Amino acid sequence: MKFEPVIGLEIHAQLKTNTKIFCGCSTAFGAPPNTHTCPVCLGMPGVLPVLNKKVVEYTMRMALATECTIEAVSRFARKNYFYPDLPKGYQISQYELPIARHGKVAVEVNGATHRIGITRIHMEEDAGKLSHDPGRPVSRVDFNRTGVPLIEIVSEPDSRSPQAAGAYLRQLRAIVRYLGICDGNLEEGSFRCDANVSIRPAGSAAFGTRTEIKNLNSFKHVEKALQYEISRQQEILMDGDAVIQETRLWDPEKNRTQSMRSKEEAHDYRYFPDPDLLPLVINTDWIEKVRRDLPELPAEKKKRFVAEYHLPSYDADILTSDRELAEYFETCLREFNEPKAVSNWIMGSLLGLLNAEGKSIEQTPISAFDLAQLLKLVDDGTISGKIAKSVFDQMAQTGQSARRIVEEKGLAQISDSGAIEDVVSNILAANPTEVKAYRNGKTKLLGFFVGQVMKETRGQANPKLVNDILRKKLEPE
Ligand code: ADP
Ligand code: MG
Ligand code: ZN
């Protein structure tokens, strides 16, 4: 029997506001434990939360970017549970009336476009962080993260493969980063994803029983864990057994999911409207102002790059995956307007370098302006493409400009035909046997002579000139 996977993702994005969602404490990362706390985020009796307007505005940006409807009135609710990282004994979240609903994003999988529905987006507060001393019966809690703003984005069960779910996740990450509302770091946990997956016989309309996978902190893990879970569920169904609805934990070392707990139900949390917070009212003027201020989003930018610069869709996809990278590309173009050449250098050399050094585009050692100057030197024949690659490496190491490296190292291409003619004459004189063979019809030897000239000129002779001069001088006398 053939099975079809059904996948829906719940994504938590930590918002990059300066202060927490209901108090003025800093959200800065890395401070000593429990220094960014106050009576409000520690849940002392008698204190009152005050909603951070920036949190609402950031959430509205995300809602509009994903084509959601923003509700005129929404509410905060208390989600009640006990855990040592939750000082109040409840998390302030949104439940029955979230701020936004009914959105969608388009994702591309193997060249085909799919629409993934967004069920809802809501705001909530983060919990604190527990750490456990290995080998000692001690646990510590740091409340600095308590009250840091999060948005949860719940998707419809619209993905039909781990690749589609991965593409959706990448798309959402690109959007939050374009909007400047979240840094989108899966490894550090500022962008977290729980994946819900079930399978059903191909062609069936009803959904199967799902499991929820947690602890997915890289794109690779999301796709691998989904693949594993799909196979596991298939085996269960093939054996005639039933999948149990539960929460499972991905174990990246053992490459498998493990049962963590049976799935909790919404009624277990005893949600109720938070009496300390008024209903949130958003008027259309505010919505329209936020809409006007939205930047060009990844999907639009990609379309524009293909239309305006005639780039292959593959290039446009990579260049627009990150707003800063797209800006880097366009800054280069303002200096050197050859889109495909610039794209090749960015995708090949620059991204290769950044990946190797684990750097982001913001940390590039070669500015867009400097890269463009290098490409101009290739374009006007000052250096060959091959030399350019080595100049690029030296620019990365020294931070010097291309022109300076070319001048100081004497790397300029030799385009003086007199100089090349001299080198060619010497080489022909030094290799009489090969010259004779060439003139007797072994014209394949041209490559040998070109190689000798290039060796002699340390790769700096203009290749076209070398070829022309060699052919002329090798003609039968
Ligand atoms: P909960 O509140 O229990 O987390 P939700 O209704 O919020 O449940 O759904 C959570 C996620 O699970 C959503 O992304 C949704 O698309 C997905 N989902 C729901 N049913 C299924 C199913 N049968 N198979 C796969 N995913 C599902
Ligand atoms: Mg949920
Ligand atoms: Zn506080």
Short mmCIF file of C-alpha atoms and ligand atoms in Angstrom, two decimals:
data_model
loop_
_atom_site.label_atom_id
_atom_site.label_comp_id
_atom_site.label_asym_id
_atom_site.label_seq_id
_atom_site.Cartn_x
_atom_site.Cartn_y
_atom_site.Cartn_z
CA MET A 1 0.00 0.00 0.00
CA LYS A 2 1.21 3.52 -0.79
CA PHE A 3 1.07 6.12 1.95
CA GLU A 4 1.03 9.91 1.76
CA PRO A 5 2.52 12.03 4.55
CA VAL A 6 0.59 14.98 5.99
CA ILE A 7 2.62 17.59 7.84
CA GLY A 8 1.79 20.75 9.77
CA LEU A 9 4.35 22.92 11.56
CA GLU A 10 4.15 25.03 14.69
CA ILE A 11 6.88 27.66 14.66
CA HIS A 12 7.95 29.85 17.56
CA ALA A 13 9.87 32.97 16.61
CA GLN A 14 11.54 35.09 19.26
CA LEU A 15 10.92 38.76 18.51
CA LYS A 16 13.88 41.14 18.43
CA THR A 17 12.38 43.83 20.64
CA ASN A 18 14.64 45.58 23.16
CA THR A 19 12.33 44.86 26.07
CA LYS A 20 10.08 42.00 27.17
CA ILE A 21 6.44 41.60 26.21
CA PHE A 22 4.82 42.71 29.50
CA CYS A 23 7.58 44.61 31.38
CA GLY A 24 10.55 46.88 30.68
CA CYS A 25 13.27 44.27 31.31
CA SER A 26 15.95 43.90 28.66
CA THR A 27 15.80 40.96 26.25
CA ALA A 28 19.59 41.06 25.61
CA PHE A 29 21.13 37.62 25.38
CA GLY A 30 24.07 36.45 27.48
CA ALA A 31 23.64 38.50 30.68
CA PRO A 32 24.42 36.84 34.04
CA PRO A 33 21.48 34.65 35.16
CA ASN A 34 18.46 36.40 36.68
CA THR A 35 19.74 39.95 36.16
CA HIS A 36 17.12 40.84 33.54
CA THR A 37 14.15 40.29 35.80
CA CYS A 38 11.59 42.34 37.73
CA PRO A 39 8.50 41.63 39.82
CA VAL A 40 6.35 41.39 36.65
CA CYS A 41 8.35 38.75 34.78
CA LEU A 42 9.06 36.91 38.05
CA GLY A 43 5.30 36.67 38.63
CA MET A 44 5.18 38.37 42.05
CA PRO A 45 1.70 38.77 43.52
CA GLY A 46 -0.11 42.01 42.80
CA VAL A 47 1.89 43.14 39.75
CA LEU A 48 0.26 43.99 36.42
CA PRO A 49 1.50 43.25 32.92
CA VAL A 50 1.63 46.10 30.36
CA LEU A 51 1.65 45.09 26.70
CA ASN A 52 4.69 46.16 24.63
CA LYS A 53 3.37 47.98 21.53
CA LYS A 54 6.40 46.97 19.46
CA VAL A 55 5.50 43.30 19.96
CA VAL A 56 2.08 43.96 18.45
CA GLU A 57 3.59 45.87 15.54
CA TYR A 58 6.14 43.12 14.78
CA THR A 59 3.38 40.51 14.90
CA MET A 60 1.28 42.63 12.53
CA ARG A 61 4.21 42.74 10.10
CA MET A 62 4.38 38.95 10.08
CA ALA A 63 0.61 38.66 9.74
CA LEU A 64 0.56 40.96 6.70
CA ALA A 65 3.60 39.34 5.12
CA THR A 66 1.81 35.96 5.27
CA GLU A 67 -1.52 37.37 4.02
CA CYS A 68 -3.34 36.81 7.30
CA THR A 69 -6.41 38.73 8.41
CA ILE A 70 -5.63 40.86 11.45
CA GLU A 71 -8.46 40.75 13.96
CA ALA A 72 -9.98 44.04 15.13
CA VAL A 73 -10.20 42.58 18.63
CA SER A 74 -8.03 39.85 20.10
CA ARG A 75 -7.38 38.65 23.62
CA PHE A 76 -4.66 37.27 25.82
CA ALA A 77 -5.32 34.03 27.68
CA ARG A 78 -3.64 32.16 30.50
CA LYS A 79 -2.31 28.72 29.69
CA ASN A 80 -2.01 27.02 33.05
CA TYR A 81 0.63 24.44 33.87
CA PHE A 82 3.39 23.91 36.38
CA TYR A 83 7.03 23.78 35.45
CA PRO A 84 10.01 25.24 37.37
CA ASP A 85 10.88 27.60 34.48
CA LEU A 86 7.42 29.23 34.65
CA PRO A 87 7.24 31.35 37.82
CA LYS A 88 3.58 32.44 37.49
CA GLY A 89 2.26 28.92 37.02
CA TYR A 90 0.72 30.07 33.74
CA GLN A 91 1.98 31.38 30.43
CA ILE A 92 0.29 34.44 28.94
CA SER A 93 -0.62 33.43 25.39
CA GLN A 94 -3.56 33.85 23.04
CA TYR A 95 -6.11 31.14 22.55
CA GLU A 96 -9.65 31.68 21.35
CA LEU A 97 -9.01 35.09 19.82
CA PRO A 98 -5.52 35.23 18.31
CA ILE A 99 -4.30 38.42 16.64
CA ALA A 100 -4.22 36.95 13.12
CA ARG A 101 -5.69 34.07 11.09
CA HIS A 102 -6.18 32.56 7.67
CA GLY A 103 -2.93 33.37 5.89
CA LYS A 104 -0.84 31.57 3.31
CA VAL A 105 2.64 31.41 1.86
CA ALA A 106 3.85 29.97 -1.43
CA VAL A 107 6.79 27.57 -1.37
CA GLU A 108 8.66 25.96 -4.20
CA VAL A 109 9.48 22.25 -4.16
CA ASN A 110 11.32 20.76 -7.13
CA GLY A 111 10.19 23.60 -9.37
CA ALA A 112 6.50 23.32 -8.45
CA THR A 113 4.74 25.96 -6.33
CA HIS A 114 2.65 24.87 -3.34
CA ARG A 115 0.46 26.98 -1.08
CA ILE A 116 0.73 26.32 2.62
CA GLY A 117 -2.09 27.76 4.70
CA ILE A 118 -1.43 29.61 7.96
CA THR A 119 -4.04 28.71 10.53
CA ARG A 120 -3.16 31.40 13.06
CA ILE A 121 -0.47 33.63 14.47
CA HIS A 122 -0.51 34.53 18.12
CA MET A 123 1.68 36.33 20.65
CA GLU A 124 2.94 34.78 23.85
CA GLU A 125 5.72 35.01 26.41
CA ASP A 126 8.73 32.73 26.60
CA ALA A 127 9.56 30.69 29.70
CA GLY A 128 12.84 30.67 31.63
CA LYS A 129 15.73 28.33 31.07
CA LEU A 130 16.67 25.32 33.17
CA SER A 131 20.14 23.86 33.29
CA HIS A 132 21.16 20.63 34.93
CA ASP A 133 24.61 19.90 36.32
CA PRO A 134 25.73 16.58 34.93
CA GLY A 135 26.45 14.07 37.68
CA ARG A 136 25.08 16.31 40.42
CA PRO A 137 21.54 16.41 41.83
CA VAL A 138 21.28 20.12 40.99
CA SER A 139 19.13 22.10 38.56
CA ARG A 140 19.37 25.83 38.02
CA VAL A 141 16.87 28.25 36.62
CA ASP A 142 17.55 31.50 34.77
CA PHE A 143 14.54 33.80 34.39
CA ASN A 144 16.20 36.25 31.98
CA ARG A 145 14.26 34.69 29.11
CA THR A 146 10.95 34.70 31.01
CA GLY A 147 8.67 37.19 29.27
CA VAL A 148 10.72 37.51 26.09
CA PRO A 149 8.16 37.95 23.28
CA LEU A 150 7.37 35.06 20.96
CA ILE A 151 4.99 34.62 18.09
CA GLU A 152 3.65 31.19 17.31
CA ILE A 153 2.80 30.53 13.69
CA VAL A 154 0.64 27.47 13.16
CA SER A 155 0.37 26.06 9.66
CA GLU A 156 -2.44 24.05 8.13
CA PRO A 157 -1.57 20.37 7.57
CA ASP A 158 -0.77 21.25 3.94
CA SER A 159 2.77 19.90 3.46
CA ARG A 160 2.95 16.53 1.73
CA SER A 161 6.65 15.77 2.08
CA PRO A 162 9.57 16.54 4.41
CA GLN A 163 11.04 18.65 1.57
CA ALA A 164 7.88 20.76 1.37
CA ALA A 165 7.92 21.24 5.15
CA GLY A 166 11.60 22.20 4.95
CA ALA A 167 10.90 24.67 2.14
CA TYR A 168 8.07 26.21 4.17
CA LEU A 169 10.32 26.55 7.21
CA ARG A 170 13.06 28.21 5.12
CA GLN A 171 10.54 30.55 3.57
CA LEU A 172 9.21 31.64 6.98
CA ARG A 173 12.72 32.11 8.28
CA ALA A 174 13.55 34.31 5.30
CA ILE A 175 10.39 36.35 5.90
CA VAL A 176 11.03 37.02 9.61
CA ARG A 177 14.58 38.05 8.79
CA TYR A 178 13.47 40.34 5.95
CA LEU A 179 10.95 41.92 8.31
CA GLY A 180 13.68 42.44 10.90
CA ILE A 181 11.51 40.94 13.64
CA CYS A 182 13.53 37.81 14.51
CA ASP A 183 17.07 36.64 13.77
CA GLY A 184 15.84 33.20 12.70
CA ASN A 185 18.53 31.13 14.42
CA LEU A 186 17.43 27.50 14.77
CA GLU A 187 20.65 26.39 16.46
CA GLU A 188 20.40 29.06 19.17
CA GLY A 189 16.67 28.60 19.53
CA SER A 190 15.39 32.01 18.48
CA PHE A 191 13.42 30.20 15.75
CA ARG A 192 11.95 26.87 16.91
CA CYS A 193 9.85 24.34 15.13
CA ASP A 194 7.61 21.49 16.25
CA ALA A 195 6.56 19.21 13.43
CA ASN A 196 3.24 17.34 13.37
CA VAL A 197 3.09 14.40 11.02
CA SER A 198 0.67 11.64 10.10
CA ILE A 199 0.31 9.35 7.12
CA ARG A 200 -2.71 8.14 5.21
CA PRO A 201 -3.31 5.73 2.34
CA ALA A 202 -2.66 7.64 -0.90
CA GLY A 203 -5.94 9.00 -2.24
CA SER A 204 -7.74 8.90 1.12
CA ALA A 205 -9.43 12.11 2.30
CA ALA A 206 -9.30 11.54 6.06
CA PHE A 207 -6.20 12.34 8.07
CA GLY A 208 -4.38 9.70 10.08
CA THR A 209 -3.33 9.95 13.73
CA ARG A 210 -0.43 12.37 14.11
CA THR A 211 2.61 12.59 16.30
CA GLU A 212 4.35 15.81 17.25
CA ILE A 213 8.15 15.95 17.03
CA LYS A 214 10.14 18.31 19.25
CA ASN A 215 13.82 19.20 19.61
CA LEU A 216 14.42 20.08 15.98
CA ASN A 217 17.19 22.64 15.96
CA SER A 218 18.39 22.66 12.40
CA PHE A 219 16.84 22.40 8.95
CA LYS A 220 18.62 19.11 8.43
CA HIS A 221 17.12 17.66 11.60
CA VAL A 222 13.60 18.72 10.63
CA GLU A 223 13.73 16.86 7.32
CA LYS A 224 15.55 13.83 8.74
CA ALA A 225 13.20 13.53 11.73
CA LEU A 226 10.13 13.74 9.49
CA GLN A 227 11.56 11.09 7.19
CA TYR A 228 12.25 8.82 10.15
CA GLU A 229 8.81 9.37 11.64
CA ILE A 230 7.06 8.69 8.32
CA SER A 231 8.88 5.35 7.97
CA ARG A 232 8.14 4.46 11.60
CA GLN A 233 4.43 5.15 11.17
CA GLN A 234 4.36 3.18 7.91
CA GLU A 235 5.81 0.13 9.62
CA ILE A 236 3.22 0.37 12.39
CA LEU A 237 0.34 0.54 9.91
CA MET A 238 1.76 -2.26 7.77
CA ASP A 239 1.86 -4.46 10.88
CA GLY A 240 -1.83 -3.73 11.38
CA ASP A 241 -1.21 -1.64 14.50
CA ALA A 242 -2.34 1.92 15.26
CA VAL A 243 -0.20 5.05 15.62
CA ILE A 244 -0.51 6.57 19.09
CA GLN A 245 -1.03 10.32 19.28
CA GLU A 246 1.92 11.54 21.32
CA THR A 247 4.82 13.95 21.54
CA ARG A 248 8.13 12.49 20.41
CA LEU A 249 11.65 13.81 20.83
CA TRP A 250 14.18 13.80 18.01
CA ASP A 251 17.51 12.28 19.05
CA PRO A 252 20.13 13.68 16.65
CA GLU A 253 22.80 11.28 17.88
CA LYS A 254 20.78 8.11 17.36
CA ASN A 255 18.89 9.54 14.36
CA ARG A 256 15.49 8.54 15.65
CA THR A 257 12.47 9.86 17.51
CA GLN A 258 11.54 8.64 20.97
CA SER A 259 8.30 8.83 22.86
CA MET A 260 8.36 11.74 25.32
CA ARG A 261 4.81 12.00 26.63
CA SER A 262 1.25 11.38 25.57
CA LYS A 263 -0.20 14.39 23.77
CA GLU A 264 -1.74 16.93 26.11
CA GLU A 265 -5.13 18.35 25.12
CA ALA A 266 -6.07 22.02 25.14
CA HIS A 267 -8.55 21.42 27.99
CA ASP A 268 -5.69 20.17 30.16
CA TYR A 269 -4.40 23.76 30.28
CA ARG A 270 -7.63 25.32 31.54
CA TYR A 271 -7.21 28.30 29.23
CA PHE A 272 -9.15 31.40 30.27
CA PRO A 273 -8.98 35.08 29.25
CA ASP A 274 -6.32 36.95 31.25
CA PRO A 275 -8.23 39.35 33.52
CA ASP A 276 -5.14 41.59 33.87
CA LEU A 277 -5.01 42.49 30.16
CA LEU A 278 -7.65 44.40 28.21
CA PRO A 279 -8.80 43.09 24.85
CA LEU A 280 -6.38 44.27 22.16
CA VAL A 281 -8.09 46.58 19.65
CA ILE A 282 -6.37 47.27 16.34
CA ASN A 283 -7.82 49.82 13.92
CA THR A 284 -7.41 49.80 10.16
CA ASP A 285 -5.26 52.97 10.14
CA TRP A 286 -2.63 51.17 12.14
CA ILE A 287 -2.83 48.10 9.92
CA GLU A 288 -2.43 50.23 6.79
CA LYS A 289 0.54 52.08 8.26
CA VAL A 290 2.29 48.79 9.04
CA ARG A 291 1.45 47.51 5.56
CA ARG A 292 2.95 50.60 3.90
CA ASP A 293 6.19 50.14 5.80
CA LEU A 294 6.70 46.47 4.81
CA PRO A 295 9.91 45.83 2.86
CA GLU A 296 10.02 43.96 -0.42
CA LEU A 297 9.60 40.31 0.64
CA PRO A 298 11.70 37.32 -0.51
CA ALA A 299 9.16 35.97 -3.02
CA GLU A 300 8.66 39.38 -4.70
CA LYS A 301 12.37 40.06 -4.73
CA LYS A 302 13.06 36.71 -6.32
CA LYS A 303 10.52 37.40 -9.09
CA ARG A 304 12.06 40.80 -9.68
CA PHE A 305 15.61 39.39 -9.84
CA VAL A 306 14.52 36.95 -12.54
CA ALA A 307 12.60 39.58 -14.53
CA GLU A 308 14.97 42.52 -14.12
CA TYR A 309 18.37 40.81 -14.20
CA HIS A 310 17.47 37.74 -16.27
CA LEU A 311 18.94 35.46 -13.63
CA PRO A 312 18.13 31.74 -13.54
CA SER A 313 15.55 30.98 -10.86
CA TYR A 314 18.20 28.97 -9.00
CA ASP A 315 20.47 32.02 -8.67
CA ALA A 316 17.59 34.31 -7.71
CA ASP A 317 16.53 31.85 -5.02
CA ILE A 318 19.92 31.83 -3.36
CA LEU A 319 20.55 35.56 -3.71
CA THR A 320 17.19 36.49 -2.17
CA SER A 321 17.31 33.90 0.63
CA ASP A 322 18.78 36.64 2.78
CA ARG A 323 17.99 40.35 2.62
CA GLU A 324 21.60 41.41 3.23
CA LEU A 325 22.85 39.04 0.53
CA ALA A 326 20.37 40.50 -1.96
CA GLU A 327 21.55 43.98 -1.00
CA TYR A 328 25.17 42.93 -1.47
CA PHE A 329 24.32 41.69 -4.96
CA GLU A 330 22.53 44.89 -5.94
CA THR A 331 25.31 47.07 -4.52
CA CYS A 332 27.80 45.16 -6.69
CA LEU A 333 25.61 45.73 -9.73
CA ARG A 334 25.59 49.48 -9.22
CA GLU A 335 29.37 49.35 -9.73
CA PHE A 336 29.59 46.57 -12.27
CA ASN A 337 26.40 45.87 -14.16
CA GLU A 338 26.84 42.25 -15.27
CA PRO A 339 24.23 40.36 -13.20
CA LYS A 340 25.20 36.80 -14.16
CA ALA A 341 28.93 37.37 -13.63
CA VAL A 342 28.29 39.00 -10.25
CA SER A 343 25.91 36.19 -9.28
CA ASN A 344 28.50 33.54 -10.21
CA TRP A 345 31.16 35.18 -8.07
CA ILE A 346 28.82 35.59 -5.11
CA MET A 347 27.42 32.06 -5.25
CA GLY A 348 30.75 30.43 -5.95
CA SER A 349 33.62 32.29 -4.36
CA LEU A 350 31.97 34.55 -1.80
CA LEU A 351 29.46 32.10 -0.30
CA GLY A 352 32.12 29.38 -0.42
CA LEU A 353 34.43 31.58 1.62
CA LEU A 354 31.73 32.60 4.12
CA ASN A 355 30.59 29.00 4.60
CA ALA A 356 34.14 27.81 5.13
CA GLU A 357 34.67 30.45 7.80
CA GLY A 358 31.20 30.07 9.32
CA LYS A 359 30.45 33.75 8.66
CA SER A 360 27.28 35.51 7.62
CA ILE A 361 27.15 38.05 4.79
CA GLU A 362 27.24 40.88 7.36
CA GLN A 363 30.70 39.66 8.36
CA THR A 364 32.07 39.45 4.84
CA PRO A 365 35.74 40.39 4.60
CA ILE A 366 35.21 41.66 1.03
CA SER A 367 32.73 44.49 0.55
CA ALA A 368 30.34 44.60 -2.40
CA PHE A 369 32.20 47.64 -3.72
CA ASP A 370 35.56 45.83 -3.56
CA LEU A 371 34.23 42.71 -5.27
CA ALA A 372 32.87 44.88 -8.08
CA GLN A 373 36.30 46.52 -8.52
CA LEU A 374 37.87 43.08 -8.87
CA LEU A 375 35.35 42.07 -11.54
CA LYS A 376 36.06 45.28 -13.43
CA LEU A 377 39.75 44.36 -13.59
CA VAL A 378 38.80 41.04 -15.21
CA ASP A 379 36.38 42.74 -17.54
CA ASP A 380 38.88 45.31 -18.85
CA GLY A 381 41.54 42.64 -19.38
CA THR A 382 43.89 43.81 -16.59
CA ILE A 383 43.86 40.33 -15.04
CA SER A 384 42.66 36.93 -16.19
CA GLY A 385 39.77 35.09 -14.54
CA LYS A 386 42.19 32.61 -13.05
CA ILE A 387 44.40 35.26 -11.47
CA ALA A 388 41.22 36.96 -10.23
CA LYS A 389 40.43 33.94 -8.08
CA SER A 390 43.79 34.20 -6.36
CA VAL A 391 43.41 37.99 -5.96
CA PHE A 392 40.01 37.28 -4.38
CA ASP A 393 41.62 34.97 -1.81
CA GLN A 394 44.27 37.58 -1.01
CA MET A 395 41.59 40.28 -0.65
CA ALA A 396 39.83 38.06 1.89
CA GLN A 397 43.04 37.51 3.83
CA THR A 398 44.45 41.04 3.79
CA GLY A 399 41.41 43.27 3.34
CA GLN A 400 43.30 45.12 0.60
CA SER A 401 41.70 46.30 -2.63
CA ALA A 402 42.03 44.26 -5.81
CA ARG A 403 43.93 47.03 -7.61
CA ARG A 404 46.48 47.33 -4.84
CA ILE A 405 47.13 43.56 -4.75
CA VAL A 406 47.46 43.40 -8.53
CA GLU A 407 49.92 46.32 -8.54
CA GLU A 408 52.02 45.25 -5.57
CA LYS A 409 52.28 41.64 -6.67
CA GLY A 410 52.72 42.52 -10.34
CA LEU A 411 49.79 40.34 -11.34
CA ALA A 412 48.55 42.37 -14.26
CA GLN A 413 47.99 40.37 -17.40
CA ILE A 414 50.64 40.71 -20.08
CA SER A 415 48.81 42.10 -23.10
CA ASP A 416 51.88 43.57 -24.71
CA SER A 417 52.29 41.46 -27.88
CA GLY A 418 56.00 42.32 -28.19
CA ALA A 419 56.69 40.85 -24.74
CA ILE A 420 54.68 37.73 -25.49
CA GLU A 421 56.39 37.30 -28.88
CA ASP A 422 59.77 37.25 -27.14
CA VAL A 423 58.65 34.54 -24.72
CA VAL A 424 57.13 32.51 -27.58
CA SER A 425 60.34 32.73 -29.64
CA ASN A 426 62.43 31.48 -26.70
CA ILE A 427 60.10 28.57 -26.10
CA LEU A 428 60.04 27.52 -29.74
CA ALA A 429 63.84 27.68 -29.83
CA ALA A 430 64.08 25.52 -26.70
CA ASN A 431 61.75 22.82 -28.09
CA PRO A 432 62.82 22.06 -31.69
CA THR A 433 61.48 18.49 -31.68
CA GLU A 434 57.97 19.59 -30.73
CA VAL A 435 58.06 22.42 -33.26
CA LYS A 436 58.95 19.95 -36.00
CA ALA A 437 56.22 17.54 -34.95
CA TYR A 438 53.66 20.35 -34.90
CA ARG A 439 54.62 21.48 -38.38
CA ASN A 440 54.31 17.86 -39.54
CA GLY A 441 50.66 17.88 -38.52
CA LYS A 442 50.67 17.11 -34.79
CA THR A 443 48.67 20.30 -34.09
CA LYS A 444 47.48 18.95 -30.74
CA LEU A 445 50.86 20.17 -29.46
CA LEU A 446 49.48 23.73 -29.40
CA GLY A 447 48.27 23.08 -25.86
CA PHE A 448 51.78 22.10 -24.82
CA PHE A 449 53.20 25.40 -26.13
CA VAL A 450 50.43 27.45 -24.50
CA GLY A 451 51.22 25.69 -21.22
CA GLN A 452 54.92 26.53 -21.55
CA VAL A 453 54.19 30.21 -22.24
CA MET A 454 51.81 30.40 -19.30
CA LYS A 455 54.37 28.76 -17.05
CA GLU A 456 57.01 31.20 -18.15
CA THR A 457 54.71 34.20 -17.54
CA ARG A 458 53.31 32.84 -14.25
CA GLY A 459 49.85 32.61 -15.82
CA GLN A 460 49.78 36.30 -16.64
CA ALA A 461 49.96 36.30 -20.41
CA ASN A 462 46.72 37.20 -22.13
CA PRO A 463 45.54 33.73 -23.31
CA LYS A 464 44.02 34.98 -26.54
CA LEU A 465 47.20 36.78 -27.56
CA VAL A 466 49.30 33.73 -26.67
CA ASN A 467 47.18 31.54 -28.93
CA ASP A 468 47.28 33.98 -31.83
CA ILE A 469 51.02 34.52 -31.65
CA LEU A 470 51.80 30.82 -31.26
CA ARG A 471 49.70 29.85 -34.28
CA LYS A 472 51.34 32.50 -36.39
CA LYS A 473 54.88 31.57 -35.38
CA LEU A 474 54.26 27.83 -35.74
CA GLU A 475 53.15 28.09 -39.35
CA PRO A 476 55.49 26.13 -41.67
CA GLU A 477 58.40 28.38 -42.63
P1 ADP B 1 -2.34 21.30 19.19
O1 ADP B 1 -3.05 22.47 19.80
O2 ADP B 1 -2.65 20.02 19.83
O3 ADP B 1 -0.88 21.54 18.98
P2 ADP B 1 -3.31 22.11 16.63
O4 ADP B 1 -4.70 21.91 16.19
O5 ADP B 1 -2.87 23.45 17.04
O6 ADP B 1 -3.01 21.10 17.77
O7 ADP B 1 -2.39 21.58 15.47
C1 ADP B 1 -1.03 21.60 15.58
C2 ADP B 1 -0.41 21.34 14.22
O8 ADP B 1 -0.69 20.01 13.82
C3 ADP B 1 -0.92 22.24 13.11
O9 ADP B 1 0.21 22.71 12.41
C4 ADP B 1 -1.73 21.32 12.24
O10 ADP B 1 -1.61 21.66 10.88
C5 ADP B 1 -1.09 19.98 12.48
N1 ADP B 1 -1.99 18.84 12.30
C6 ADP B 1 -3.24 18.72 12.76
N2 ADP B 1 -3.73 17.50 12.43
C7 ADP B 1 -2.77 16.84 11.75
C8 ADP B 1 -2.67 15.54 11.14
N3 ADP B 1 -3.64 14.65 11.20
N4 ADP B 1 -1.49 15.23 10.55
C9 ADP B 1 -0.49 16.09 10.51
N5 ADP B 1 -0.53 17.31 11.05
C10 ADP B 1 -1.65 17.70 11.67
MG MG B 2 -0.68 24.06 19.00
ZN ZN B 3 10.63 42.08 33.94
#
